[in-house]
Short mmCIF file of C-alpha atoms and ligand atoms in Angstrom, two decimals:
data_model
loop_
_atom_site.label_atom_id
_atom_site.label_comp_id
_atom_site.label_asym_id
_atom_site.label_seq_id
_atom_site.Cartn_x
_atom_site.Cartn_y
_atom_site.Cartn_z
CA UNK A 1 -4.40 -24.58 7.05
CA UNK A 2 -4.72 -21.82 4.50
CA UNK A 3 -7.81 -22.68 2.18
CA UNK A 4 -7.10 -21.04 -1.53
CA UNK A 5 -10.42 -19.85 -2.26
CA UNK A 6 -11.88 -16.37 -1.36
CA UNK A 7 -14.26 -17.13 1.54
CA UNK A 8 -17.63 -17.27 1.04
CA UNK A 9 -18.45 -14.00 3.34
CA UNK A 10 -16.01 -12.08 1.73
CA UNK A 11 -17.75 -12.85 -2.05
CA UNK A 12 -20.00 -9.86 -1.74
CA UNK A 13 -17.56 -7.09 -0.70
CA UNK A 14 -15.48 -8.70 -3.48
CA UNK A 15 -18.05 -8.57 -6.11
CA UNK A 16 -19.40 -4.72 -4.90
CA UNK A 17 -15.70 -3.60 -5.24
CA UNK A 18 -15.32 -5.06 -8.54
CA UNK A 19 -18.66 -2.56 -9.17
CA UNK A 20 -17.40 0.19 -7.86
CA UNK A 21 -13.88 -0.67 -9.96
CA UNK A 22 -16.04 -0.96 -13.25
CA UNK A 23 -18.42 1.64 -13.29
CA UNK A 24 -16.53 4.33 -11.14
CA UNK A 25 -12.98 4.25 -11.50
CA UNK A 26 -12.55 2.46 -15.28
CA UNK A 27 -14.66 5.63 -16.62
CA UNK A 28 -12.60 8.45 -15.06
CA UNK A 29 -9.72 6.56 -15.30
CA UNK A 30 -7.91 8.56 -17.78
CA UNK A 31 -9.32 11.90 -16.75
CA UNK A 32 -7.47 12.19 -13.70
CA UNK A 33 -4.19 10.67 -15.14
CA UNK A 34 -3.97 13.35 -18.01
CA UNK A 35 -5.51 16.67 -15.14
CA UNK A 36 -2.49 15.57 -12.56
CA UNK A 37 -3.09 17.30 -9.02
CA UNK A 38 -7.06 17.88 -9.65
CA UNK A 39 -8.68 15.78 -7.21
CA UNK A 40 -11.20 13.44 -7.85
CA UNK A 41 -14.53 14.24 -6.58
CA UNK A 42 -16.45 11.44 -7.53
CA UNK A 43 -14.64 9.52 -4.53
CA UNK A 44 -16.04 11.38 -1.83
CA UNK A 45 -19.70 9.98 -2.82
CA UNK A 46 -18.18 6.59 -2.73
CA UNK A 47 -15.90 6.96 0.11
CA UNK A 48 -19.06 7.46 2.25
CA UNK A 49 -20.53 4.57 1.27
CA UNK A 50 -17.51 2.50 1.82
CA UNK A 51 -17.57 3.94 5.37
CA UNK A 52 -21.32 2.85 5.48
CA UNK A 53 -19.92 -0.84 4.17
CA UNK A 54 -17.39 -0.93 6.54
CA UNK A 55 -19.62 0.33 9.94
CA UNK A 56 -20.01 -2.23 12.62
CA UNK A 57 -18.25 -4.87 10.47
CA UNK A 58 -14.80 -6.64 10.73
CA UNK A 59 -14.70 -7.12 6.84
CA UNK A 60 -13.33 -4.18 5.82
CA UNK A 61 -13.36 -3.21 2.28
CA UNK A 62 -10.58 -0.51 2.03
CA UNK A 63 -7.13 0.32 3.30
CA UNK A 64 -8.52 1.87 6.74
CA UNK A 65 -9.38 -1.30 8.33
CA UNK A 66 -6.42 -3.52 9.05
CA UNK A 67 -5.21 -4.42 12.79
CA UNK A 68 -3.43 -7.36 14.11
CA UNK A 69 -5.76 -9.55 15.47
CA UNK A 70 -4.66 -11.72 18.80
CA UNK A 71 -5.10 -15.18 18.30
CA UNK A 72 -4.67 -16.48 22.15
CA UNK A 73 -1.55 -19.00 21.25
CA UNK A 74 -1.81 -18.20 17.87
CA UNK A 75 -2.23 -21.88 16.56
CA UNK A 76 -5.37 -22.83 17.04
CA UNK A 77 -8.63 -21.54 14.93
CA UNK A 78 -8.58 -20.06 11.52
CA UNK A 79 -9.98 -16.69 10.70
CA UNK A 80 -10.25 -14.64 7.95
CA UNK A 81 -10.80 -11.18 9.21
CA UNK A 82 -9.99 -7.57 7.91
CA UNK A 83 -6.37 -7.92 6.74
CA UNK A 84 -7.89 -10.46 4.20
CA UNK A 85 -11.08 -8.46 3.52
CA UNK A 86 -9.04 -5.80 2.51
CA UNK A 87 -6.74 -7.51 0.69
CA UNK A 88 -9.73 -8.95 -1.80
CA UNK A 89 -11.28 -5.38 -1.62
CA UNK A 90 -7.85 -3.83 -2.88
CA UNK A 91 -7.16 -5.93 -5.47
CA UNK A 92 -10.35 -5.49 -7.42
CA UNK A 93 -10.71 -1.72 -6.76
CA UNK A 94 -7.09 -1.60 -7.99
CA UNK A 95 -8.34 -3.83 -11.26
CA UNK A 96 -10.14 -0.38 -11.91
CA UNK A 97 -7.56 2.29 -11.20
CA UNK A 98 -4.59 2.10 -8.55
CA UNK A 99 -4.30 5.45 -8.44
CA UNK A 100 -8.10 6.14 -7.27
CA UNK A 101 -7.73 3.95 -4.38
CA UNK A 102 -4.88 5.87 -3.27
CA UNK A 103 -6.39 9.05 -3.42
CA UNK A 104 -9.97 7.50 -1.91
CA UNK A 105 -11.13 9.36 1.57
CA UNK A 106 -10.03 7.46 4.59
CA UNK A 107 -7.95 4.60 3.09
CA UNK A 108 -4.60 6.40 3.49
CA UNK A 109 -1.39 4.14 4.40
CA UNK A 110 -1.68 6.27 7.39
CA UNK A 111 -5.26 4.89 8.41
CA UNK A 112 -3.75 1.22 8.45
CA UNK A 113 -0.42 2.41 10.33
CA UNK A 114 -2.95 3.84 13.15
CA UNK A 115 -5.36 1.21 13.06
CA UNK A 116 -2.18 -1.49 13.28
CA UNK A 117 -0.52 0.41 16.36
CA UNK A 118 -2.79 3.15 18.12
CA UNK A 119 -4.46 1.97 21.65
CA UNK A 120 -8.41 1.93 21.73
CA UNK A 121 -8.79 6.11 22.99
CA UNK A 122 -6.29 6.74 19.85
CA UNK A 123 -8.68 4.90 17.58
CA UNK A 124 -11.58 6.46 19.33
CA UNK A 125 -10.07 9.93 18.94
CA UNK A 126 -8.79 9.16 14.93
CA UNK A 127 -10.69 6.73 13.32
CA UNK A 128 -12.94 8.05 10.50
CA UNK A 129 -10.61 10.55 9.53
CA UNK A 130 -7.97 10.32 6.39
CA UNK A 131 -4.54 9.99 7.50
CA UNK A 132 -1.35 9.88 5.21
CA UNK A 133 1.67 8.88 6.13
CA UNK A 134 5.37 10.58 6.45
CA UNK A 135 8.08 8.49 7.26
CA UNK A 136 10.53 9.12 3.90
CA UNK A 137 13.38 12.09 3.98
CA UNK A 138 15.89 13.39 1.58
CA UNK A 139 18.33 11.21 3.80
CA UNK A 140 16.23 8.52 4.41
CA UNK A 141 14.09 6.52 1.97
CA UNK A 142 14.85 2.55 2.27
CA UNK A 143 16.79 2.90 5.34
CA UNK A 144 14.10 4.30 7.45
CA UNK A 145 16.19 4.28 10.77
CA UNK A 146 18.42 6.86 9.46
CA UNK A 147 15.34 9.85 9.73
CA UNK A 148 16.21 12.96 11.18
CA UNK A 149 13.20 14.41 12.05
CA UNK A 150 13.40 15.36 15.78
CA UNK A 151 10.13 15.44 18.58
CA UNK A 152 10.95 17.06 21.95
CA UNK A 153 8.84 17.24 25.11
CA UNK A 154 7.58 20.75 25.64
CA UNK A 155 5.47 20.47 28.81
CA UNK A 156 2.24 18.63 27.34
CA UNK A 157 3.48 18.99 23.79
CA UNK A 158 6.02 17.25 21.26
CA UNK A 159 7.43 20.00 19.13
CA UNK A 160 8.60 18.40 15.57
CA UNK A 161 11.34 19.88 13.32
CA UNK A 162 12.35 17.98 10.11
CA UNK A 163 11.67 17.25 6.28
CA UNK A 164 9.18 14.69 5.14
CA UNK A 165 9.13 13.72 1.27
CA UNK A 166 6.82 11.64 -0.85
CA UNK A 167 4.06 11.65 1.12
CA UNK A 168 0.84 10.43 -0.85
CA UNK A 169 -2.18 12.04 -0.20
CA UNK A 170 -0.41 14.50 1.97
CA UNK A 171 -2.16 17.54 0.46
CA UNK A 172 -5.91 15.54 0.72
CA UNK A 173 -5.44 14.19 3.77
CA UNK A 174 -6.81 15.33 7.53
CA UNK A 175 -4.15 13.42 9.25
CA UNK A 176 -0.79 12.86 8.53
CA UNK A 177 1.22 10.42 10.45
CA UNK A 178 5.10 11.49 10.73
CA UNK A 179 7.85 9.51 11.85
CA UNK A 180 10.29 11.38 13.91
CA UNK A 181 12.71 10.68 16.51
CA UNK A 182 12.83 10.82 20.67
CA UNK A 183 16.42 10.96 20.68
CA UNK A 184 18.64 10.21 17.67
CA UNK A 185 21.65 9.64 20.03
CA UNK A 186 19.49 6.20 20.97
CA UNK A 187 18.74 5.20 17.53
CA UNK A 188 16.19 3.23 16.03
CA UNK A 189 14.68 2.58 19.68
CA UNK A 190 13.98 5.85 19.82
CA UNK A 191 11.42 6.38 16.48
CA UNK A 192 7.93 6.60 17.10
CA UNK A 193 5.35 7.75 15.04
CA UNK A 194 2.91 10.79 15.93
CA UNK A 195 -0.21 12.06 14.43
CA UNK A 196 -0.11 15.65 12.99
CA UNK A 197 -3.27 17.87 11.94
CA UNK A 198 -3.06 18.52 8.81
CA UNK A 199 -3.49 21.88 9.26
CA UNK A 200 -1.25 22.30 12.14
CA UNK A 201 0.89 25.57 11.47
CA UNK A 202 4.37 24.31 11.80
CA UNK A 203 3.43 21.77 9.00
CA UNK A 204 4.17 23.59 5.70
CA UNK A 205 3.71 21.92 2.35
CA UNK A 206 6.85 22.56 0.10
CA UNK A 207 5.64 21.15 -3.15
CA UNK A 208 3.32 18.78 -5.12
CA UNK A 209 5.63 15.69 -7.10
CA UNK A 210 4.90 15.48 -11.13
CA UNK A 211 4.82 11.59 -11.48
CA UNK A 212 5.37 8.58 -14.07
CA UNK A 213 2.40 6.95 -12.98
CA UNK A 214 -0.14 6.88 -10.16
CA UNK A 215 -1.07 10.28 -11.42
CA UNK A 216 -4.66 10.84 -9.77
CA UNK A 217 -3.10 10.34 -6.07
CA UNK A 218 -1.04 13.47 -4.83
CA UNK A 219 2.40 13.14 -3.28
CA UNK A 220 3.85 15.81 -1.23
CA UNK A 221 6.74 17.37 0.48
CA UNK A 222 6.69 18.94 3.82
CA UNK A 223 8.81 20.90 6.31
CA UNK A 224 7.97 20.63 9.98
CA UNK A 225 9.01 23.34 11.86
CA UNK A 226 8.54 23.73 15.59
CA UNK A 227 5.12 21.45 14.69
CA UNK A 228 3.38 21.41 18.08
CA UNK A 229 1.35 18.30 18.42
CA UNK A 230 -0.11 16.89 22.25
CA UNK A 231 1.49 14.43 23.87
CA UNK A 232 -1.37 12.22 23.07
CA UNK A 233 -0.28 11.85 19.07
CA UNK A 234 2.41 9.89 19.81
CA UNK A 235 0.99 6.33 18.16
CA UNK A 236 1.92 3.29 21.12
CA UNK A 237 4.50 3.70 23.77
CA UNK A 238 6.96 6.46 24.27
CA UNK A 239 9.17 4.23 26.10
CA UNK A 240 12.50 4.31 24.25
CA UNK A 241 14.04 1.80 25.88
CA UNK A 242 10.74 -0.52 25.13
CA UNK A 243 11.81 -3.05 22.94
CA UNK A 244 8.97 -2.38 20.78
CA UNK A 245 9.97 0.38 20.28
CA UNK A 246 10.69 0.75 16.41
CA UNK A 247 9.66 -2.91 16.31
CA UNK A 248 6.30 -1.39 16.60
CA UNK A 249 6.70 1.54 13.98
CA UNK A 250 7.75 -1.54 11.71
CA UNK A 251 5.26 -3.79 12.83
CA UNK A 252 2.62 -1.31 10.60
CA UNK A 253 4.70 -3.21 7.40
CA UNK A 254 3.15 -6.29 8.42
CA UNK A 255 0.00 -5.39 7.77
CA UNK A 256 0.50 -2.87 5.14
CA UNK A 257 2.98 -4.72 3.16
CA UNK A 258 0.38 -7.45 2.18
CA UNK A 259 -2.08 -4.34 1.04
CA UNK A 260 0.50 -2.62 -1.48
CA UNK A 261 1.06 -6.19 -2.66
CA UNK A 262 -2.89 -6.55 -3.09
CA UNK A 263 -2.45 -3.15 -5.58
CA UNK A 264 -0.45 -4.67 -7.28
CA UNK A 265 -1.95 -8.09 -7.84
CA UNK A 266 -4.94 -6.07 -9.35
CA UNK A 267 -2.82 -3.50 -11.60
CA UNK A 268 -1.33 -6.97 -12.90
CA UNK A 269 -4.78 -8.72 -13.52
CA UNK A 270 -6.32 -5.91 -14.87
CA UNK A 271 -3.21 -6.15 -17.58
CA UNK A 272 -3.40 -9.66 -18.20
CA UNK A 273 -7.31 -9.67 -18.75
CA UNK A 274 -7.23 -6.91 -21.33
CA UNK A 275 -3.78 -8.29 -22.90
CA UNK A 276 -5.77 -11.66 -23.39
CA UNK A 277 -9.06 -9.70 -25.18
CA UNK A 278 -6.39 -7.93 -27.24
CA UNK A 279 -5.15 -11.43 -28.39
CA UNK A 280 -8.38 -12.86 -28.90
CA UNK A 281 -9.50 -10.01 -31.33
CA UNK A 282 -6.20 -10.79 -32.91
CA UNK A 283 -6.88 -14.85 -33.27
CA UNK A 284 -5.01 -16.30 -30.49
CA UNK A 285 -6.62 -18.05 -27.63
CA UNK A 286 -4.55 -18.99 -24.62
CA UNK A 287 -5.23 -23.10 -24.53
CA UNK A 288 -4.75 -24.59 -20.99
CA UNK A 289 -5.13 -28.33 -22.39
CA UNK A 290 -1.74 -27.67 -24.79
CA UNK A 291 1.76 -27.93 -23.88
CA UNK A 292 3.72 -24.90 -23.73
CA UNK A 293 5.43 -26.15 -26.93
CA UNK A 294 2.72 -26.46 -29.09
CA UNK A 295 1.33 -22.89 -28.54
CA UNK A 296 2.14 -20.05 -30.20
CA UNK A 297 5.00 -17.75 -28.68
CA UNK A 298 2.31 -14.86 -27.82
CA UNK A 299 0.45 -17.58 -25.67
CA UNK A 300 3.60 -18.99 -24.13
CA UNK A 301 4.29 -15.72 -22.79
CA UNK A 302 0.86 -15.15 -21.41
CA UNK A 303 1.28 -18.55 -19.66
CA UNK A 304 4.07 -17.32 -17.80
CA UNK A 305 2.96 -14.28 -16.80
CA UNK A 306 0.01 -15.73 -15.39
CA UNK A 307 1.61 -18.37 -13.24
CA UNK A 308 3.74 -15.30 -12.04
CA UNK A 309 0.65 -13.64 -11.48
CA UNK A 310 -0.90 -16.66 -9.24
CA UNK A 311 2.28 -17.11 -7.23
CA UNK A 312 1.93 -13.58 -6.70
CA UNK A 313 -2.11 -13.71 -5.49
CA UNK A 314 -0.95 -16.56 -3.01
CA UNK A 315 1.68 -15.31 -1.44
CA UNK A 316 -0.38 -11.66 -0.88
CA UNK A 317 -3.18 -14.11 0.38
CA UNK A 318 -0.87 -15.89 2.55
CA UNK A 319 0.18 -12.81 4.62
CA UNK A 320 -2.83 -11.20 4.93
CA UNK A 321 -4.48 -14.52 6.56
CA UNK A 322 -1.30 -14.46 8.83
CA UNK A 323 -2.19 -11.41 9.80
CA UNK A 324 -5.29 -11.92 10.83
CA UNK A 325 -4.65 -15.12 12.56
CA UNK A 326 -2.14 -13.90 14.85
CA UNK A 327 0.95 -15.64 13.53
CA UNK A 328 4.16 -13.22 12.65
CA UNK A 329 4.14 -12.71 8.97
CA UNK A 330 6.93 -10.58 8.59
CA UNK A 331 8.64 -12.86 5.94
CA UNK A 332 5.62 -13.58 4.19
CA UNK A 333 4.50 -9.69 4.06
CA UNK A 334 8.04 -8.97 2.44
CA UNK A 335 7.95 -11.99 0.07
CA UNK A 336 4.02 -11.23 -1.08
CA UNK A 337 5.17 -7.30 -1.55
CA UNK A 338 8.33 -8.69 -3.45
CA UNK A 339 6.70 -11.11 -5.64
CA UNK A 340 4.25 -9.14 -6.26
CA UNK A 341 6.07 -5.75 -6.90
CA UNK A 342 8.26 -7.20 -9.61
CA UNK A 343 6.01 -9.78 -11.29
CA UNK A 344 3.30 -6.12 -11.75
CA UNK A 345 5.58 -4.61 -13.27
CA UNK A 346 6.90 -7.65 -15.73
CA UNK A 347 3.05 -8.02 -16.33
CA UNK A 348 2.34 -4.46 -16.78
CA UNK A 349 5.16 -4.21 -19.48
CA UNK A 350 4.83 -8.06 -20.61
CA UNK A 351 1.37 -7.23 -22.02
CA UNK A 352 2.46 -3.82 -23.16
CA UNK A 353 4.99 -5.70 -25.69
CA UNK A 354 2.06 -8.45 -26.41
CA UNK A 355 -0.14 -5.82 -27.63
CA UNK A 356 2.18 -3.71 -29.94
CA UNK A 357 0.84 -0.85 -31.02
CA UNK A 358 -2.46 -1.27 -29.34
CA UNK A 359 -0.43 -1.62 -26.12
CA UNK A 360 1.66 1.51 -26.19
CA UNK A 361 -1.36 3.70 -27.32
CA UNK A 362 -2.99 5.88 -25.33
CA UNK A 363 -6.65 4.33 -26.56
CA UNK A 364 -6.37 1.77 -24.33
CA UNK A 365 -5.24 1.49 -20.94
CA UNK A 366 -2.31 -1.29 -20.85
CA UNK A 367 -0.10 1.94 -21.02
CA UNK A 368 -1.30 4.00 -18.26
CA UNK A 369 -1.03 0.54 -16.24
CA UNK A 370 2.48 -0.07 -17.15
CA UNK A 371 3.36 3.15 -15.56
CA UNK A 372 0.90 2.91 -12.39
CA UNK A 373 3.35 -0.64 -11.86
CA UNK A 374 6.67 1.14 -11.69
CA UNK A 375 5.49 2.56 -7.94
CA UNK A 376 4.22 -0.67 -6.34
CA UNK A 377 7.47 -1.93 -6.83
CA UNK A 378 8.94 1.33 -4.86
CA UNK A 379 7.32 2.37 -1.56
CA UNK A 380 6.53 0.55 1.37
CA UNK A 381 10.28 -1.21 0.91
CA UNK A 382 11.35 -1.25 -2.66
CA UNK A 383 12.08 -4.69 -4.33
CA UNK A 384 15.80 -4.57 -3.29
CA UNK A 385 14.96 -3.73 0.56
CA UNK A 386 12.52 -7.06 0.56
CA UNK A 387 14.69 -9.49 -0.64
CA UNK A 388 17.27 -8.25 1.97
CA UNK A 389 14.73 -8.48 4.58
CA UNK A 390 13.52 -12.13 3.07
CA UNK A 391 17.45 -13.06 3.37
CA UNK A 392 17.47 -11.72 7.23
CA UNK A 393 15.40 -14.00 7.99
CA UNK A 394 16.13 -17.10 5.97
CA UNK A 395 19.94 -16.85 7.09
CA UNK A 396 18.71 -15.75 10.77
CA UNK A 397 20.85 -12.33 10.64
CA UNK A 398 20.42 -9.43 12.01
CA UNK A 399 20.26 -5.94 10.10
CA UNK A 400 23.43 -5.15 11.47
CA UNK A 401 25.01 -8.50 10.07
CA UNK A 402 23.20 -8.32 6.44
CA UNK A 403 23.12 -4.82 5.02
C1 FAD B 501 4.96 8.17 -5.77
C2 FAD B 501 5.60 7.88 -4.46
C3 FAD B 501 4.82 7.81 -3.32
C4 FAD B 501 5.41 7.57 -2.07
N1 FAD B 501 4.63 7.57 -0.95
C5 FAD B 501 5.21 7.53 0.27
C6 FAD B 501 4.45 7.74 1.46
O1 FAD B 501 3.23 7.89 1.44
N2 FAD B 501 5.12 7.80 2.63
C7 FAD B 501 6.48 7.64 2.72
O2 FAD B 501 7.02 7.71 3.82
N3 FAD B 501 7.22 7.41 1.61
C8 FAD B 501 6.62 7.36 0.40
N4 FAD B 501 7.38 7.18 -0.74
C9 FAD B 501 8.81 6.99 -0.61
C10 FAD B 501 9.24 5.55 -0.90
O3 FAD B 501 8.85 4.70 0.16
C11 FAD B 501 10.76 5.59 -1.10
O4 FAD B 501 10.97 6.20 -2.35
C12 FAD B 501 11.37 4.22 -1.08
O5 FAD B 501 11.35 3.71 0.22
C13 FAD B 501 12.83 4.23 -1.57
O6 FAD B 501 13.56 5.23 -0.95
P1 FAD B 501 14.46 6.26 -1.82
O7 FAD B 501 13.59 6.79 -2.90
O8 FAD B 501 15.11 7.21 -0.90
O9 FAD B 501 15.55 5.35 -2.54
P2 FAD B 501 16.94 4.84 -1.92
O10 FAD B 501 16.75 4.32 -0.54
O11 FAD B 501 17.94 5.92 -2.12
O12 FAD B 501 17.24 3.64 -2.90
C14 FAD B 501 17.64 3.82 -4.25
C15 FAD B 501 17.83 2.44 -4.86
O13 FAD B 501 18.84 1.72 -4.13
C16 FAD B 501 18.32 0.49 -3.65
N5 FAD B 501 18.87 0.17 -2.33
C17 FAD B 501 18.89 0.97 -1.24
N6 FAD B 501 19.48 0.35 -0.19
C18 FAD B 501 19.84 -0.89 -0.64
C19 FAD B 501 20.48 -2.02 -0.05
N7 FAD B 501 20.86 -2.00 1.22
N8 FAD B 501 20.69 -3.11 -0.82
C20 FAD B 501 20.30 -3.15 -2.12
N9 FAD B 501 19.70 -2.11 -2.74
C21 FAD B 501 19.46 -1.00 -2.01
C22 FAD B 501 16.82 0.69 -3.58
O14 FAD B 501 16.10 -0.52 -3.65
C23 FAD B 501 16.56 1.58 -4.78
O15 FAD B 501 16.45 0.79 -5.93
C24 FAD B 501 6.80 7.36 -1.99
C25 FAD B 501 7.59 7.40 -3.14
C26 FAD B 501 7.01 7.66 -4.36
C27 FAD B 501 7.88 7.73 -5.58
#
């Protein structure tokens, strides 16, 4: 059974990310939202020392460290590993500034999508290094099985030819993990993912994005053209007709979904806990004793928002201990990353439009949160492209049969 309350051995990573939220990423917080594109170099202090944190442990305390963990029949036992250590880590580093943790050394997407689907020599060969990940085009954003981007055996090499958009922390990054297909006539059997050096000729960076929110992280566009990688960066099997095939690509939402959820449960709390110091100052204490009815409509609102809020925590919870437990999560991942998408942004803007003035203004940070929300509803699956998948699998129907 799941057990609500953050495990005791997880209190400590919990509590030194909360540090690290408060005293590194609160202060510069608004620095690298207003200089878009400079890169934070504070984080390369603290990404070493997360690294240090996370040596030799299963607790993991950023994005870097999630793999599905084999439970023998997957029923018995019940263990909270990295997918939940991670998920506690994110949400209080993302308290401090969402956009930090994206941009933080070594806690790319693409470090989770390796360390959910690489075999042990790949995770020998790649582990420590930052890796983003590619998989959106200008044809293909939610419907990921429509990509274009082509790999062909060469001899010992895959040669790459495509266009990759939106790809955070593709400028920063070492690694960047591209999506591409075997053989497009076989479709989504045929998409596997492969790791490309960064500085690998054929991989040429187009442009930087200019964003809403989420400033401090960078998001790229690329061109790969006749991108030589070794056969050895292709992540898993190259078996197309292996059932896993893009089964396994997807399988990295499992684990990741549950994380972008975790932002977002943080961007959310961070909102509500400065929305409800912004009321105090202004008289009004939210009363858990009271009836709805009797409070005043500011506090009713709160109220609501934070019960969205907690659904929101449980679910992410939920699918993160599924994950490490063994047990298929795939609904759960897309109903934490759904719940949680929308209910950030609601919050974000809910305690925006609390706050008046002192909401909207620049002097406090309620309105740089409201527009860090917008994304965590977006990638990963936007809000739409959950629900679908939710309704899949309530109704039992196939992709093909729900659309
Ligand atoms: C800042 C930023 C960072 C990103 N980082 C990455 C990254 O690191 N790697 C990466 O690969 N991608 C990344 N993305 C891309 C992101 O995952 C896509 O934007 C997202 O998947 C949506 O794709 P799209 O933009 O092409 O929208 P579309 O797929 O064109 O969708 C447009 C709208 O239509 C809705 N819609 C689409 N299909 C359906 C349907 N069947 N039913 C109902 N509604 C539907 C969508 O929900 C959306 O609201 C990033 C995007 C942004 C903005």
């Amino acid at each position: 059974m799941i057990n609500l309350e953050i495990p005791k051995k997880f209190k400590p990573l919990a509590t030194q990310a909360n540090q690290v939220a408060t005293e590194v990423f609160r202060p510069i917080s608004r620095r690298y939202d207003e200089a878009e594109h400079s890169y934070p170099k504070e984080l390369d202090m603290l990404a070493s020392l997360i690294d240090g944190m996370n040596e030799g442990s299963d607790n993991a305390a950023g994005a870097g460290g999630v793999r599905r963990e084999s439970n023998g029949d997957g029923d018995s036992g019940n263990r909270n590993g990295s997918n939940l250590s991670t998920v506690l880590g994110i949400v209080e580093l993302c308290w401090g500034d969402v956009g930090l943790l994206l941009t933080m050394p070594r806690q790319g997407l693409g470090n989770s999508a390796i360390a959910s689907v690489a075999t042990e020599e790949q995770l020998e060969r790649y582990g420590g290094r930052w890796a983003a990940m590619a998989i959106t085009e200008p044809e293909a954003g939610s419907d990921s099985a429509a990509i274009r981007t082509t790999a062909k055996l060469d001899g010992e090499e895959y040669v790459l030819n495509g266009e990759k958009i939106f790809v955070t922390s593709g400028d920063r990054a070492d690694l960047i993990v591209v999506w591409a297909s075997l053989d497009p006539s076989k479709g989504r059997a045929a998409i596997k993912s492969f790791i490309v050096e960064r500085d690998n000729p054929g991989l040429k960076l187009d442009r930087l994005e200019h964003k809403l929110g989420i400033r401090a992280s960078d998001t790229a566009n690329f061109t790969l053209q006749d991108c030589r990688v070794p056969k050895e960066a292709l992540l898993g099997s190259s078996e197309v007709e292996d059932k896993q095939g893009f089964g396994g690509a997807m399988q990295t939402f499992d684990n990741t979904r549950p994380l972008v959820a975790a932002m977002a449960v943080g961007v959310a709390r961070a909102s509500l806990e400065r929305a409800r110091e912004l009321l105090a100052e202004a008289g009004l204490e939210i009363e858990y004793a009271l009836p709805a009815l009797s409070q005043p409509a500011a506090v009713c609102r709160y109220l609501e928002m934070e019960a969205d809020y907690e659904a929101a925590r449980l679910l992410t919870l939920q699918a993160a201990w599924m994950a490490d437990n063994g047990k298929p999560n795939s609904l759960q991942a897309s109903m934490a990353k759904a719940k949680a998408g929308r209910t950030c942004v609601e919050v974000a803007l809910g305690c925006v439009e609390l706050c008046g003035a002192a909401g909207y203004g620049e002097d406090e940070l309620l309105e740089k949160w409201a527009r860090d929300a917008k994304i965590l509803d977006i990638f990963e699956g936007t809000q739409q492209i959950q629900l679908l998948i939710v309704a899949r699998q309530l109704l039992g129907k196939s992709s093909a049969e729900l659309r």
